[in-house]
MMTF fields as JSON, N, C-alpha, C and O atoms, coordinates in Angstrom:
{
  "mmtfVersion": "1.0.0",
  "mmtfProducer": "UNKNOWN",
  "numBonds": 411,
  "numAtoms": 412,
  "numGroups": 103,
  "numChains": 1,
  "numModels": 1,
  "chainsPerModel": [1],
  "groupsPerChain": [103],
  "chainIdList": ["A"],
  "bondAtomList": [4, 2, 8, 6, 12, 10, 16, 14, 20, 18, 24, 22, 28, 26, 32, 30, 36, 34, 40, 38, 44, 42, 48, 46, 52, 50, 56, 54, 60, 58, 64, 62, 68, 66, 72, 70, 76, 74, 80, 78, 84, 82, 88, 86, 92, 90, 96, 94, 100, 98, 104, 102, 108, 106, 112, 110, 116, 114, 120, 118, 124, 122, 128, 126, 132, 130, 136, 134, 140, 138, 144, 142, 148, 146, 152, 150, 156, 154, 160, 158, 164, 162, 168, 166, 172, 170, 176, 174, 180, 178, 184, 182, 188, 186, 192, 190, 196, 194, 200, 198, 204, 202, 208, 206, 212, 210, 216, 214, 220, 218, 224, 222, 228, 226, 232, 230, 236, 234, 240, 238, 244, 242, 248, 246, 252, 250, 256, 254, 260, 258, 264, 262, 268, 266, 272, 270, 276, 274, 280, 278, 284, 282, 288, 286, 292, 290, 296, 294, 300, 298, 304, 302, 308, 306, 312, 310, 316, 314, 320, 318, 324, 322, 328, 326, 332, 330, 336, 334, 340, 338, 344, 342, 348, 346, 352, 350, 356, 354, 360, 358, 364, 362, 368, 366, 372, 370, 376, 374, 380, 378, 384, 382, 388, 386, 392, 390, 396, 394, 400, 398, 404, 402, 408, 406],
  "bondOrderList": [1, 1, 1, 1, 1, 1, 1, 1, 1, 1, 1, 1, 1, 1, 1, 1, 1, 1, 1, 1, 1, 1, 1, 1, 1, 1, 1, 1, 1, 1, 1, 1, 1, 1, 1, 1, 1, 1, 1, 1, 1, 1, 1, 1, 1, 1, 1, 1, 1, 1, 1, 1, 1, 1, 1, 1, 1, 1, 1, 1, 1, 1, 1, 1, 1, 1, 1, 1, 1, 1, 1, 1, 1, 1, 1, 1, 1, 1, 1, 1, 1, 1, 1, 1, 1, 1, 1, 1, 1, 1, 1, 1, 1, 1, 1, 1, 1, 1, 1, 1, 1, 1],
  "groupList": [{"groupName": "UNK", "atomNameList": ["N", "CA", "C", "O"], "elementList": ["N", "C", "C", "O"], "formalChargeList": [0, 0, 0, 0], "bondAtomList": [1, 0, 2, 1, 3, 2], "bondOrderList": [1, 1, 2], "singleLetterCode": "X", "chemCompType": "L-PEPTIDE LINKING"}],
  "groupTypeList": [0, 0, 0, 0, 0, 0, 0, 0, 0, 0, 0, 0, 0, 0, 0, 0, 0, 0, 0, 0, 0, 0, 0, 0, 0, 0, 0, 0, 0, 0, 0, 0, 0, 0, 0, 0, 0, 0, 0, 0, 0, 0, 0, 0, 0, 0, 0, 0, 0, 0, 0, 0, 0, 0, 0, 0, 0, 0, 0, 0, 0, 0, 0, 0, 0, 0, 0, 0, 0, 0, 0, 0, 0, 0, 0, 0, 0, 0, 0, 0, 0, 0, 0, 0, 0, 0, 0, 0, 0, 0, 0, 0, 0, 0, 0, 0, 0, 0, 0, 0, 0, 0, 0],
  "groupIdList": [1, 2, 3, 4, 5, 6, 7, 8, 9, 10, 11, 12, 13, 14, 15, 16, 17, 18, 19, 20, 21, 22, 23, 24, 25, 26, 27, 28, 29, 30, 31, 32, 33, 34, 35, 36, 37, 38, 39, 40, 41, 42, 43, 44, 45, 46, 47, 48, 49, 50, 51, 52, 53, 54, 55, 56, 57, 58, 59, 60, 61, 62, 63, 64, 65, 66, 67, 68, 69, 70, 71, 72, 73, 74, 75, 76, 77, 78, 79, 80, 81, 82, 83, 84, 85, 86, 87, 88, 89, 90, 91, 92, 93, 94, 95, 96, 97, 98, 99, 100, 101, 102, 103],
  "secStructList": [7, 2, 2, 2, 2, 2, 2, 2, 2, 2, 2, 6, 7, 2, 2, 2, 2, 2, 2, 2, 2, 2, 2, 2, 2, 2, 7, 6, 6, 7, 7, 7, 7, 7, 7, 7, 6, 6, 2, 2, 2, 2, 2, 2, 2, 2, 2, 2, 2, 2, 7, 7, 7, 2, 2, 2, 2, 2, 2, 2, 2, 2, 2, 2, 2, 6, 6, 7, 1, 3, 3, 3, 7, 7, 7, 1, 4, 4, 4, 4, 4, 4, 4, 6, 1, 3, 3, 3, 7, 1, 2, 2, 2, 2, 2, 2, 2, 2, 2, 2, 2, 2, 7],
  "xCoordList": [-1.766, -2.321, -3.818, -4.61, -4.413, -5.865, -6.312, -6.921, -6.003, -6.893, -6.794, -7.757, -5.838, -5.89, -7.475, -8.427, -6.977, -7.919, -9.349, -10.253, -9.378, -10.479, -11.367, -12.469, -10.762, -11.008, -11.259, -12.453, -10.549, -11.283, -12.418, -13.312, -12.482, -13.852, -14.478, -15.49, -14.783, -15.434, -16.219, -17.398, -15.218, -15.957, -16.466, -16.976, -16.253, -17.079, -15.988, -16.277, -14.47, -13.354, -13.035, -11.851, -13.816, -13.191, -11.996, -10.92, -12.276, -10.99, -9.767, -8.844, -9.749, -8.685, -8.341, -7.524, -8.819, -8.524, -7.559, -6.49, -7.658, -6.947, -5.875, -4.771, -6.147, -4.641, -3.818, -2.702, -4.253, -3.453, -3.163, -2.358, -3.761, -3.149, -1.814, -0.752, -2.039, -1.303, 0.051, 1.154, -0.173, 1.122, 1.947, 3.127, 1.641, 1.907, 2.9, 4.13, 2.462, 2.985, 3.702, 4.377, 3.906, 5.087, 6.386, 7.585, 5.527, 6.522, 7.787, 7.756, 9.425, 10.05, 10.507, 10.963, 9.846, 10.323, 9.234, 9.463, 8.138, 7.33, 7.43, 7.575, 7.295, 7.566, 6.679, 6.22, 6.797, 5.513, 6.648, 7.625, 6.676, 7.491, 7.556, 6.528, 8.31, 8.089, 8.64, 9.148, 8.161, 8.239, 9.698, 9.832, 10.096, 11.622, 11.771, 10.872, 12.69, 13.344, 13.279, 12.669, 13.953, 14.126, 12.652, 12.452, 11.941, 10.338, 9.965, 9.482, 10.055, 9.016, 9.18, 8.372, 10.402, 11.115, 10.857, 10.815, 10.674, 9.88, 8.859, 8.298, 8.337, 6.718, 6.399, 5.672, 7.002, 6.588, 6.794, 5.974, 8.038, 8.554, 7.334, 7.189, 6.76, 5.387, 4.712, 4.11, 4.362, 3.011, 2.594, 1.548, 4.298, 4.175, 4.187, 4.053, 4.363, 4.545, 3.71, 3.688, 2.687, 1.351, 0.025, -1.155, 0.425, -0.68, -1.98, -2.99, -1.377, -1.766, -1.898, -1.361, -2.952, -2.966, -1.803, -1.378, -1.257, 0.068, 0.005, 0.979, -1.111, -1.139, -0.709, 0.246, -1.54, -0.974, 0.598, 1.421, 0.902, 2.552, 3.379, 4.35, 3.028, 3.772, 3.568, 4.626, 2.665, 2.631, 3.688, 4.659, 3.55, 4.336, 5.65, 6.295, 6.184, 7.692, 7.965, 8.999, 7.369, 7.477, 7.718, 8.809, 6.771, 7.107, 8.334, 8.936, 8.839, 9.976, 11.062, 11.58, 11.192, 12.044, 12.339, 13.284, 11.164, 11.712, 11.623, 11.421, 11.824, 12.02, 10.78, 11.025, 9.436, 8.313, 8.439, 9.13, 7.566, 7.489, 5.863, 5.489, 5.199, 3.74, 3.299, 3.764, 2.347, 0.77, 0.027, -0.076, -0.738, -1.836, -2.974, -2.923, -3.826, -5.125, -6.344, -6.301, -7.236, -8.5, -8.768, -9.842, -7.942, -8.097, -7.607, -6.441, -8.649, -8.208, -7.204, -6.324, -7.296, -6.532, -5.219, -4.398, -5.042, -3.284, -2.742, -1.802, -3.373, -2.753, -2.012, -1.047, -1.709, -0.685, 0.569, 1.663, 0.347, 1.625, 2.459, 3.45, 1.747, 2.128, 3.563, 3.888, 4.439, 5.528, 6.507, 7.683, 6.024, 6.534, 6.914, 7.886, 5.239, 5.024, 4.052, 3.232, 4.169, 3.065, 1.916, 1.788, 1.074, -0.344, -1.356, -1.192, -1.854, -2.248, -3.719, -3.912, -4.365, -5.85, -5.258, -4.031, -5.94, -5.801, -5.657, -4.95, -7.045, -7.549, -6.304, -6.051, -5.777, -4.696, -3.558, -2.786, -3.327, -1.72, -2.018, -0.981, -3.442, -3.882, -3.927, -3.915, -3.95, -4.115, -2.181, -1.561, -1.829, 0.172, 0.342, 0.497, 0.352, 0.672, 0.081, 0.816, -1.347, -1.771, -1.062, -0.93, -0.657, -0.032, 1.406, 2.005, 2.028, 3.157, 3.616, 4.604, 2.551, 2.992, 2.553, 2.979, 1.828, 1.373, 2.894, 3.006, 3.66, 4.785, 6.014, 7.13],
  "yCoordList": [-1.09, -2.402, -2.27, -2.996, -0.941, -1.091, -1.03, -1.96, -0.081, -0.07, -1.117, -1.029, -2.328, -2.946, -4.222, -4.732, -4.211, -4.871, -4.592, -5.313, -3.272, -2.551, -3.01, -3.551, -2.731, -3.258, -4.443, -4.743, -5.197, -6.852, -7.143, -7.903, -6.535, -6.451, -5.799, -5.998, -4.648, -3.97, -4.888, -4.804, -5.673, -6.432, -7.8, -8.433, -8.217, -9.553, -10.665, -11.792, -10.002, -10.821, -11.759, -11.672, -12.526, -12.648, -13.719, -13.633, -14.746, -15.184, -14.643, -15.018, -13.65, -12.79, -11.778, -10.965, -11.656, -10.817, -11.831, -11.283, -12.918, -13.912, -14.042, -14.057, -14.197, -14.631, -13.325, -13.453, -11.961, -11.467, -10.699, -9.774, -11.099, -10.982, -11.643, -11.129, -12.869, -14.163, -13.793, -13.96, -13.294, -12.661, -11.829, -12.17, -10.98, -9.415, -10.323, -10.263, -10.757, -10.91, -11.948, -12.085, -12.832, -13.905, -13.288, -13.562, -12.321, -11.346, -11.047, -10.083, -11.772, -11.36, -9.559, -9.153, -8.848, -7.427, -6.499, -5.316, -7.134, -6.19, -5.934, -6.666, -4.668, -4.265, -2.501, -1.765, -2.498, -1.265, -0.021, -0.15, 1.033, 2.138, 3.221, 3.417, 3.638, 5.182, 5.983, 5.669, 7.485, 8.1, 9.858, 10.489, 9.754, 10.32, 11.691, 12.254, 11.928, 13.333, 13.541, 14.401, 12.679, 12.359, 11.766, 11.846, 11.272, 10.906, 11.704, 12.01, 12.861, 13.814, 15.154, 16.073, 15.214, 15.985, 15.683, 16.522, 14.128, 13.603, 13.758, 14.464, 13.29, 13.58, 15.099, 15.134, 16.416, 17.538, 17.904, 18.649, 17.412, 17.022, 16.883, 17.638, 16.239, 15.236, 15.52, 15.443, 16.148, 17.314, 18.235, 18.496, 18.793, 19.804, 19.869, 20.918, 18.625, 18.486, 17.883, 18.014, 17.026, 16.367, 17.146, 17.161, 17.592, 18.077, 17.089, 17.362, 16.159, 15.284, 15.949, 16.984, 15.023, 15.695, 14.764, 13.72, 15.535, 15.195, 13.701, 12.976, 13.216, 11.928, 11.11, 10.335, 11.343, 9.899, 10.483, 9.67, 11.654, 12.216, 11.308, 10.691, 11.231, 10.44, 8.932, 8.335, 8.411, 6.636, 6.656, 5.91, 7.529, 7.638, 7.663, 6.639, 8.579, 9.446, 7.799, 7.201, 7.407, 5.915, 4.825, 4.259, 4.394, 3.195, 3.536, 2.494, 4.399, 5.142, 4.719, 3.604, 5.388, 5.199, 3.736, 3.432, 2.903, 1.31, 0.453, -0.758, 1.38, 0.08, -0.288, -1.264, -0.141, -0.079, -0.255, 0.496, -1.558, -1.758, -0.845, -0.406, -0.896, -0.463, 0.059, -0.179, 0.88, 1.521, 0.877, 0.674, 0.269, -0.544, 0.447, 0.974, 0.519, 1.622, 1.452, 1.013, 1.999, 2.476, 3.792, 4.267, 4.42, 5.76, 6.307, 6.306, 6.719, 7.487, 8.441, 8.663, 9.299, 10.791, 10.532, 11.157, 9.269, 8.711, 7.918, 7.138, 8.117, 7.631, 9.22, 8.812, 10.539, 11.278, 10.625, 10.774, 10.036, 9.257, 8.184, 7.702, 7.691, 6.849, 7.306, 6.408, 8.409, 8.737, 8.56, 8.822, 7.986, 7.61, 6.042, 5.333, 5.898, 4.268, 3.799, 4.586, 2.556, 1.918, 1.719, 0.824, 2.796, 2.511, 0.833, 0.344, 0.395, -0.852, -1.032, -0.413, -1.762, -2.533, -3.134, -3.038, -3.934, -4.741, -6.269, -7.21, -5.996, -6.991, -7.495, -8.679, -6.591, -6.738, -7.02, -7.738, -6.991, -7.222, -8.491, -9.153, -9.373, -10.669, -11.044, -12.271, -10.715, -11.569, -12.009, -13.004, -10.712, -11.0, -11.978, -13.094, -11.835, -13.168, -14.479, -15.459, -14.571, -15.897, -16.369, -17.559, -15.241, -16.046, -16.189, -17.117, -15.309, -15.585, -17.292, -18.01, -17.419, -18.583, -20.085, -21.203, -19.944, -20.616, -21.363, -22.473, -20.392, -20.292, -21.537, -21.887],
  "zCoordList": [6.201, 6.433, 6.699, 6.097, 7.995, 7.694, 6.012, 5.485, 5.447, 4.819, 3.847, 3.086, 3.464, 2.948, 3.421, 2.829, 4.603, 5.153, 5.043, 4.62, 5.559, 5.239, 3.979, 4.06, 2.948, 1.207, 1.443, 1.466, 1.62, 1.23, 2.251, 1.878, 3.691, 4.242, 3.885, 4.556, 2.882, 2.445, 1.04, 0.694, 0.475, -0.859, -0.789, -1.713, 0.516, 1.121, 0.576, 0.175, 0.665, 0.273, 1.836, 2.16, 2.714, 3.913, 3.621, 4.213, 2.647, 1.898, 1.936, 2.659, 1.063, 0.569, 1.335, 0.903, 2.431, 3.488, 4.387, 4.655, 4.812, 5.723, 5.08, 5.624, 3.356, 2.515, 2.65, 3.154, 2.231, 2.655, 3.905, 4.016, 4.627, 6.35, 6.419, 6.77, 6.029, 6.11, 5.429, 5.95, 4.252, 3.318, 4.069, 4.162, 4.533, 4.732, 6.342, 6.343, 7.037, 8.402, 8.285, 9.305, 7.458, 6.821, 6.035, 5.988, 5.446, 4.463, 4.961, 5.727, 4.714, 4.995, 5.885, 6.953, 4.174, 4.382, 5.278, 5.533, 5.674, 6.304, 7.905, 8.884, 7.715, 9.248, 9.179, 8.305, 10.324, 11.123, 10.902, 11.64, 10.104, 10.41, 11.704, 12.354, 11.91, 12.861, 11.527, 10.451, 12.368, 11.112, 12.138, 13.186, 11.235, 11.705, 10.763, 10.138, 10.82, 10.26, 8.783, 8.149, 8.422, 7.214, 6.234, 5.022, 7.146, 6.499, 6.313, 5.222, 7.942, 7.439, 6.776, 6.907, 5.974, 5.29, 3.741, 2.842, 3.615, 2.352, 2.404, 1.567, 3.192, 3.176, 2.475, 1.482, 3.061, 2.933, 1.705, 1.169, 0.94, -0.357, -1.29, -2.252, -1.092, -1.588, -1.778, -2.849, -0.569, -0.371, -1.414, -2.007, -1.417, -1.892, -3.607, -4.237, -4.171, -5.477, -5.884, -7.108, -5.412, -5.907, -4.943, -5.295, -4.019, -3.449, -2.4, -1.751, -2.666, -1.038, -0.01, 0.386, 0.565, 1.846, 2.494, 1.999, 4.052, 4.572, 5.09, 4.888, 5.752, 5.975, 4.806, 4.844, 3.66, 2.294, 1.898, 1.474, 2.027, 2.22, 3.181, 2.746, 4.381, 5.145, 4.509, 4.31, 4.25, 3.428, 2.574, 2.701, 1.64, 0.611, 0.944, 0.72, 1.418, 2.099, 2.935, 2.637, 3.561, 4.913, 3.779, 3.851, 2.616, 1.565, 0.825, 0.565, 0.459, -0.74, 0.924, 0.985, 1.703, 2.652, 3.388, 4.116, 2.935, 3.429, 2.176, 2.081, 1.231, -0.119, -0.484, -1.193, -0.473, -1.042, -2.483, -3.172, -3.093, -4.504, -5.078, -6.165, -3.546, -4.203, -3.355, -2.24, -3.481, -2.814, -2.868, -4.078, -2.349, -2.086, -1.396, -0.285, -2.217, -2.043, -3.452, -4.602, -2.676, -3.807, -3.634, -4.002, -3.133, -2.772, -4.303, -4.696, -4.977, -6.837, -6.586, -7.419, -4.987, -4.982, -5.153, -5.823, -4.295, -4.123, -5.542, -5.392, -7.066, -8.046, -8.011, -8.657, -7.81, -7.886, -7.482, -8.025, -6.676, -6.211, -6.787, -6.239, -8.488, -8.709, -9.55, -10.327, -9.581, -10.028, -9.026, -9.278, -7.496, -6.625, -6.676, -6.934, -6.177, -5.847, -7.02, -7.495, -7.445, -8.265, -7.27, -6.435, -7.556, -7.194, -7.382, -8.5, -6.888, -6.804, -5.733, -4.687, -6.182, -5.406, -4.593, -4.563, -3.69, -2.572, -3.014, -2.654, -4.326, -4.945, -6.156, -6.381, -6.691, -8.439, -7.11, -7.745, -6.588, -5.696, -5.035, -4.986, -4.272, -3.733, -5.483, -5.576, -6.187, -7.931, -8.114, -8.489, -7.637, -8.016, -7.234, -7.728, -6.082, -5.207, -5.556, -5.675, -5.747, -6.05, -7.71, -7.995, -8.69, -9.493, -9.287, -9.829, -8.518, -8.151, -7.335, -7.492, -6.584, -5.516, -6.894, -6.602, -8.106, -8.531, -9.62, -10.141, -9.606, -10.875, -9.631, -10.018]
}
């Protein structure tokens, strides 16, 4: 969630930063993980096959483990991960929702 935030304060999105604040904490499925046995057994999984460092291992191993459709980042290193998670902007995922809510 920071760094989503991060990004749209970073691109002078203060708009699109509130919308998706607003999304994310309405969002049925969202919720704050702890990270357990089994995470961090994926995580290391992860690590060890794309070569992440262990922190974006644990994101990864934590989204795959609560049903995660996407990665949400501009971080280029974490497209290894996209055989995991669909890698995604802050910005192309506030574009899905606004055409989603439009349909």
């Amino acid at each position: 969630m920071r760094n989503c935030v991060q990004n749209t304060i970073h691109h002078g999105d203060k708009r699109g930063k509130e919308e998706l604040l607003s999304h994310l904490i309405s969002t049925k499925g969202f919720v704050i993980a702890g990270l357990d046995v089994p995470i961090s057994d994926a995580a290391a999984r992860i690590r060890a096959d794309t070569g992440l460092r262990l922190p974006d291992a644990i994101i990864i191993a934590t989204g795959l483990a609560k049903g995660a459709r996407y990665l949400v980042t501009h971080d280029k290193e974490l497209k290894k991960a996209s055989r995991y998670l669909e890698t995604i902007s802050s910005k192309d995922l506030l574009n899905r929702f606004r055409r989603a809510k439009k349909k």
